[in-house]
mmCIF file with all atom_site columns, C-alpha atoms and ligand atoms in Angstrom:
data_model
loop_
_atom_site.group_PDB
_atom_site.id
_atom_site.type_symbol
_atom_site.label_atom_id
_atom_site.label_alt_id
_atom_site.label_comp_id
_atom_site.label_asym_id
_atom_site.label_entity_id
_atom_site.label_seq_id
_atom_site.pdbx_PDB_ins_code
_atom_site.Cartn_x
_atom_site.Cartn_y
_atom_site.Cartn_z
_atom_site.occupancy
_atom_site.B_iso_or_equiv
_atom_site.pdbx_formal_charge
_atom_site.auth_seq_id
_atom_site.auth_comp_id
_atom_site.auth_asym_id
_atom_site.auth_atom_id
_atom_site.pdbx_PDB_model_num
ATOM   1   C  CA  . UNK A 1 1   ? 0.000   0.000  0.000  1.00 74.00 ? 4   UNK A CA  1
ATOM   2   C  CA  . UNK A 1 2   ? 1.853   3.327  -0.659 1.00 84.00 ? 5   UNK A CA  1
ATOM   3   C  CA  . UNK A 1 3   ? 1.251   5.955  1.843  1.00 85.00 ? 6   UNK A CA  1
ATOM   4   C  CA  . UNK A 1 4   ? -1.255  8.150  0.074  1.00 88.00 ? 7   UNK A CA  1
ATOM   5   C  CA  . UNK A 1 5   ? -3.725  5.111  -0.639 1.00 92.00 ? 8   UNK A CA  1
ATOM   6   C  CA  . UNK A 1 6   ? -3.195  4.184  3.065  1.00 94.00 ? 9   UNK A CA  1
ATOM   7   C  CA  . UNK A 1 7   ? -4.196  7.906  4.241  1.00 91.00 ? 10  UNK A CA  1
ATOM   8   C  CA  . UNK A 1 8   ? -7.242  8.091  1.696  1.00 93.00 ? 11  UNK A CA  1
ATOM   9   C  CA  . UNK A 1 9   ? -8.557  4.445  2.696  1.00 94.00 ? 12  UNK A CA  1
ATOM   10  C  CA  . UNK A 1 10  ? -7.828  5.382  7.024  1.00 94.00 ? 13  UNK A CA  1
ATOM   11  C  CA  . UNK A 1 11  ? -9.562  8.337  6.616  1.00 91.00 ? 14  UNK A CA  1
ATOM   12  C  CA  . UNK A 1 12  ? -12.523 6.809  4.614  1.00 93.00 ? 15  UNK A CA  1
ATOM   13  C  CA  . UNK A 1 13  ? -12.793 4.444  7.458  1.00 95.00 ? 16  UNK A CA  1
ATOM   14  C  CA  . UNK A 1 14  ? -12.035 6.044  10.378 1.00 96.00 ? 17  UNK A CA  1
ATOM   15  C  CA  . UNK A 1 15  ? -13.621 9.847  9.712  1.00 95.00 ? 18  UNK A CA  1
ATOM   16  C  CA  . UNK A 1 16  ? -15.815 9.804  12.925 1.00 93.00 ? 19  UNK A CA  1
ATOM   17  C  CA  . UNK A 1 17  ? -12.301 9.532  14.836 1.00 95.00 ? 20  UNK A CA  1
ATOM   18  C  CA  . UNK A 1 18  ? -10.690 11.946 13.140 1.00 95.00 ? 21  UNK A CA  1
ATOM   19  C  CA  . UNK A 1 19  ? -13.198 14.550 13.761 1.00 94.00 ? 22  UNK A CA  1
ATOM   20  C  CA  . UNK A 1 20  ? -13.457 13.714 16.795 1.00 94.00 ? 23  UNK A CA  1
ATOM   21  C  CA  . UNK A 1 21  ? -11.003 16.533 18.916 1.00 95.00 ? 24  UNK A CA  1
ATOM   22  C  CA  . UNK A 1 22  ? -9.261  15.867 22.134 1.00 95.00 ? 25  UNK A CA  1
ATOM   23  C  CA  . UNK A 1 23  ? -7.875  18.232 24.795 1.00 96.00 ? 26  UNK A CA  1
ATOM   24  C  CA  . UNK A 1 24  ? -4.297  17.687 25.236 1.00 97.00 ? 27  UNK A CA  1
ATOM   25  C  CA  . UNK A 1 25  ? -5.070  16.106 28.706 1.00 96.00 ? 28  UNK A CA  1
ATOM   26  C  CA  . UNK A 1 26  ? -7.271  13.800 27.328 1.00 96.00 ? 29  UNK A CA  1
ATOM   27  C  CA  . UNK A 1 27  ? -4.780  12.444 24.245 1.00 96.00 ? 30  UNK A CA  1
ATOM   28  C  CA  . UNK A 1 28  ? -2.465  12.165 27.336 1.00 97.00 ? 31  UNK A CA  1
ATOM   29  C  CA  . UNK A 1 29  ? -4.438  9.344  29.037 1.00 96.00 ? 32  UNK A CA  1
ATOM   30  C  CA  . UNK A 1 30  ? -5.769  7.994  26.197 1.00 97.00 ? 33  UNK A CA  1
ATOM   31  C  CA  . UNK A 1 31  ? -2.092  7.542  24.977 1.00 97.00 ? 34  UNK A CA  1
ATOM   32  C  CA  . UNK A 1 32  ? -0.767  6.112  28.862 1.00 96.00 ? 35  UNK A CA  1
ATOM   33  C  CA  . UNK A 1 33  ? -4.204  3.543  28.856 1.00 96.00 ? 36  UNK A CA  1
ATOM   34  C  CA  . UNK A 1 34  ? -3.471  2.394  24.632 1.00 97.00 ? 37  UNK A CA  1
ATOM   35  C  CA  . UNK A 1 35  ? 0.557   2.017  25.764 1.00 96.00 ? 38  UNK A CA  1
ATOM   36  C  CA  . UNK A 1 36  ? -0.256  -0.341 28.698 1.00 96.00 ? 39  UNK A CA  1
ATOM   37  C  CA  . UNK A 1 37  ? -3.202  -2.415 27.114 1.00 97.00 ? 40  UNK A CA  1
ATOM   38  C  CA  . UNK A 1 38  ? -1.706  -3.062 24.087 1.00 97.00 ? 41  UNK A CA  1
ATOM   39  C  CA  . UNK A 1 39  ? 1.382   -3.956 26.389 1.00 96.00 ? 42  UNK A CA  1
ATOM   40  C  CA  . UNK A 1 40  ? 3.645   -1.182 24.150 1.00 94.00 ? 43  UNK A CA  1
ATOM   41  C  CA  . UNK A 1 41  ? 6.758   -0.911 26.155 1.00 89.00 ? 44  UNK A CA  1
ATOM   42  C  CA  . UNK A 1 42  ? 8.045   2.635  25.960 1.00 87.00 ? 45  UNK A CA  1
ATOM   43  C  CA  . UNK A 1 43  ? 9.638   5.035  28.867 1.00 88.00 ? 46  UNK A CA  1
ATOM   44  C  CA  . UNK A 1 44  ? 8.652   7.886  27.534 1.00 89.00 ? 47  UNK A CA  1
ATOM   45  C  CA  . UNK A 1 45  ? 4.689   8.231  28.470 1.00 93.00 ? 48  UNK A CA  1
ATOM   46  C  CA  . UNK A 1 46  ? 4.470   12.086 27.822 1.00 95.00 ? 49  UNK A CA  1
ATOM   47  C  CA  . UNK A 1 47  ? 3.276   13.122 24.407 1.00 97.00 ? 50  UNK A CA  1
ATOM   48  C  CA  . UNK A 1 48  ? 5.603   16.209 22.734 1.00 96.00 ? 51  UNK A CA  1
ATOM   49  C  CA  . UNK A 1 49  ? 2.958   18.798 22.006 1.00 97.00 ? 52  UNK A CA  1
ATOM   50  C  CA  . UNK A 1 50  ? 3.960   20.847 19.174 1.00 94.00 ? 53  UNK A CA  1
ATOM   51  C  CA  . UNK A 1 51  ? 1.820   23.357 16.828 1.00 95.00 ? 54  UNK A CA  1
ATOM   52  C  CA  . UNK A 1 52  ? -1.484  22.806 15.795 1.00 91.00 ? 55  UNK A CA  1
ATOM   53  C  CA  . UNK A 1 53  ? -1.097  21.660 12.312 1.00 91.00 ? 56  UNK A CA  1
ATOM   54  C  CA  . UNK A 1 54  ? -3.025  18.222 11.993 1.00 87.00 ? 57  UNK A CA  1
ATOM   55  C  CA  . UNK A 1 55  ? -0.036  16.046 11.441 1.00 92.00 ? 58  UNK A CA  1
ATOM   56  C  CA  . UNK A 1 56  ? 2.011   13.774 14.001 1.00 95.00 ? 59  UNK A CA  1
ATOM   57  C  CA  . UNK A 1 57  ? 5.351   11.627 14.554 1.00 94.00 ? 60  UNK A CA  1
ATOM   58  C  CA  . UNK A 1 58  ? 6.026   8.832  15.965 1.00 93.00 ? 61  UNK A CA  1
ATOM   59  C  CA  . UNK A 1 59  ? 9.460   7.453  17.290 1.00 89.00 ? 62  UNK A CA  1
ATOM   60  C  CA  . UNK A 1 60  ? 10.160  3.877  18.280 1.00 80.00 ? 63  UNK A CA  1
ATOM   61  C  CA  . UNK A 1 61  ? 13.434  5.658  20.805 1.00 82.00 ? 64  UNK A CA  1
ATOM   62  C  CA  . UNK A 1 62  ? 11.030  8.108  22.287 1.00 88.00 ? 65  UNK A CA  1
ATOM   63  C  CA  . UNK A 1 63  ? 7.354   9.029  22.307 1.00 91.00 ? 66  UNK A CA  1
ATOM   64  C  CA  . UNK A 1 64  ? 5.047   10.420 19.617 1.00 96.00 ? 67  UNK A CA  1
ATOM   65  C  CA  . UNK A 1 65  ? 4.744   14.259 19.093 1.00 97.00 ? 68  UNK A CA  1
ATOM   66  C  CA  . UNK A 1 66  ? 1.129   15.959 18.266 1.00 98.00 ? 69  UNK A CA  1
ATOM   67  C  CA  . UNK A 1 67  ? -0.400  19.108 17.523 1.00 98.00 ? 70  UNK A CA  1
ATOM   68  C  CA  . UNK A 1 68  ? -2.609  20.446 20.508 1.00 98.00 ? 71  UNK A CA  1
ATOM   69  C  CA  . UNK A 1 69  ? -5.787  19.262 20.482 1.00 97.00 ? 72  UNK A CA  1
ATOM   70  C  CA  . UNK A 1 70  ? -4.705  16.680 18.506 1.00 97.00 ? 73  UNK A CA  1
ATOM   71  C  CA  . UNK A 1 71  ? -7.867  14.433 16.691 1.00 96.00 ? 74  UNK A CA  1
ATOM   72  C  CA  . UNK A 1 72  ? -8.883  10.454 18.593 1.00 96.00 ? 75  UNK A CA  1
ATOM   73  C  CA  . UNK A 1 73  ? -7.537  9.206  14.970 1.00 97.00 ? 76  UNK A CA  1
ATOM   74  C  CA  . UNK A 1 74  ? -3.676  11.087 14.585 1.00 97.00 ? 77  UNK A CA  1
ATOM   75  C  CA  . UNK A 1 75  ? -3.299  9.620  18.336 1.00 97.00 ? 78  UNK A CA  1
ATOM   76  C  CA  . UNK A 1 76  ? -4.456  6.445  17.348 1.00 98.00 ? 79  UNK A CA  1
ATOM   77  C  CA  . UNK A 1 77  ? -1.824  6.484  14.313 1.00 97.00 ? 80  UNK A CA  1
ATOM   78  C  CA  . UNK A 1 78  ? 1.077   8.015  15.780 1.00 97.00 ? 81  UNK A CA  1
ATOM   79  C  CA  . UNK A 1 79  ? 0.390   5.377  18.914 1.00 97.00 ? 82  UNK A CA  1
ATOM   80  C  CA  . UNK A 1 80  ? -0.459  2.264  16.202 1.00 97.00 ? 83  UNK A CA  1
ATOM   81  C  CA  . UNK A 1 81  ? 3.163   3.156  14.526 1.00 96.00 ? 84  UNK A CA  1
ATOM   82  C  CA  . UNK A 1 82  ? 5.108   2.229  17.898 1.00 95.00 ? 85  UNK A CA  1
ATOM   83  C  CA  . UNK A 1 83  ? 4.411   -1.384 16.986 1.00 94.00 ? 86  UNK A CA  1
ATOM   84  C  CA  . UNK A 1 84  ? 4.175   -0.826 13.358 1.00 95.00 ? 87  UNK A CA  1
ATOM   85  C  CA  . UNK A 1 85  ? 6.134   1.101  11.467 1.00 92.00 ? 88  UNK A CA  1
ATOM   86  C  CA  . UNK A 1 86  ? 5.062   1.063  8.068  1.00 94.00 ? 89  UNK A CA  1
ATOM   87  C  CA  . UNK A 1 87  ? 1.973   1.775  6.698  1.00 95.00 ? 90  UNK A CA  1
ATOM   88  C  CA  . UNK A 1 88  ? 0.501   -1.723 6.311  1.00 95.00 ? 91  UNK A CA  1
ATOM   89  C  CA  . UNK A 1 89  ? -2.686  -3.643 6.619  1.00 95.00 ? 92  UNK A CA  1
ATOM   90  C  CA  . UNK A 1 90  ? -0.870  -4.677 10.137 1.00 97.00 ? 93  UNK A CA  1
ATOM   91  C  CA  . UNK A 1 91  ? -1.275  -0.794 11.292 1.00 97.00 ? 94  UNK A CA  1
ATOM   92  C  CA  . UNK A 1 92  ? -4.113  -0.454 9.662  1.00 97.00 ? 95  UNK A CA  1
ATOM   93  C  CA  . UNK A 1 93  ? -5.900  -3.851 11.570 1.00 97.00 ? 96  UNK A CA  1
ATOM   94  C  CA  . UNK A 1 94  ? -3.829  -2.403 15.101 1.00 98.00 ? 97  UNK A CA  1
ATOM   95  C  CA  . UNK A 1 95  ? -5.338  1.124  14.857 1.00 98.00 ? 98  UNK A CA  1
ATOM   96  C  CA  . UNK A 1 96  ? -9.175  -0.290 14.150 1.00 97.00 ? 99  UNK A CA  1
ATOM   97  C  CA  . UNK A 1 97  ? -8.514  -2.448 17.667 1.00 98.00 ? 100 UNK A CA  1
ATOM   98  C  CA  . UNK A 1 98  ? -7.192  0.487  19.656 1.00 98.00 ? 101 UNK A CA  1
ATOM   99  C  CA  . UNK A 1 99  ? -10.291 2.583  17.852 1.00 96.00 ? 102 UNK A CA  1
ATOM   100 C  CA  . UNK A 1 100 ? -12.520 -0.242 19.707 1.00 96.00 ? 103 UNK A CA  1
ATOM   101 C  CA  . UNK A 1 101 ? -10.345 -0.130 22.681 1.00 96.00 ? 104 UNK A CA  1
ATOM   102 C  CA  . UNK A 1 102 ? -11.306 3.621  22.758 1.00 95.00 ? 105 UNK A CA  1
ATOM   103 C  CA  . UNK A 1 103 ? -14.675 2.852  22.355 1.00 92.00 ? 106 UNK A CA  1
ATOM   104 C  CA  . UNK A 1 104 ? -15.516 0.347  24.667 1.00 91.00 ? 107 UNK A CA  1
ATOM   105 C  CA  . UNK A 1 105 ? -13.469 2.575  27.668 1.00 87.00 ? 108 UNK A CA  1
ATOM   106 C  CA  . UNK A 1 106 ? -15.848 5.279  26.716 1.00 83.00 ? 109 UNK A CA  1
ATOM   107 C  CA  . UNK A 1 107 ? -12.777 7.797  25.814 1.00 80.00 ? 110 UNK A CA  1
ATOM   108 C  CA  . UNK A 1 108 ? -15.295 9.261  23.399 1.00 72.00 ? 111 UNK A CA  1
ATOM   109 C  CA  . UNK A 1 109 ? -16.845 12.225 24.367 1.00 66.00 ? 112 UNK A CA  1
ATOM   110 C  CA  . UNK A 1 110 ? -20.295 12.238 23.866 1.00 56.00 ? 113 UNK A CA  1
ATOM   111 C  CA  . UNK A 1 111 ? -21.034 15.153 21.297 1.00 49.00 ? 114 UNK A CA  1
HETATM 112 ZN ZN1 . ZN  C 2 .   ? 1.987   7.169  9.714  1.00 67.80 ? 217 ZN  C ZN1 1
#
């Protein structure tokens, strides 16, 4: 899958979670409660907060860095990418189970 196919096809699926906006606290715990369940070993639990342009990074020696107010689905793929680090069906299949992770925890807000 090259990159731009994979953006057009995770933002065809997953557009409710990328419109969906979270406070920088709340992409905080999200991101601490997705590292632990989905047993992601990684000392560096704070998230670098940088800008507000929509885009993200993730590094496997480090943590991920987000805009503020960064949307449920950039967490989700900047998180995903510490176990997968190419976009592949295998990120693509890891983000959709930390999306129900997400879901079932009630990390949604309701609006
Ligand atoms: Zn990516």
């Amino acid at each position: 899958m090259t990159i731009l196919k994979f953006y057009e096809k995770e933002r065809e699926s997953f557009q409710k979670e990328y419109e969906l906006k979270l406070t920088d606290q709340e992409a905080q715990t999200i991101y601490r409660k997705l590292l632990r369940h989905f047993k992601i070993s990684c000392p560096w639990k704070t998230i670098r907060f940088w800008g507000t342009q929509e885009k993200g990074r993730s590094y496997i020696h480090g943590s991920i860095k987000l805009p503020h107010n960064p949307s449920l689905g950039l967490l989700v793929h900047e998180t995903a990418h510490k176990k997968v680090a190419k976009h592949t069906k295998k990120l693509m299949t890891l983000m959709k189970r930390m999306f129900a992770y997400c879901k079932k925890k009630n990390y949604w807000r309701k609006n």
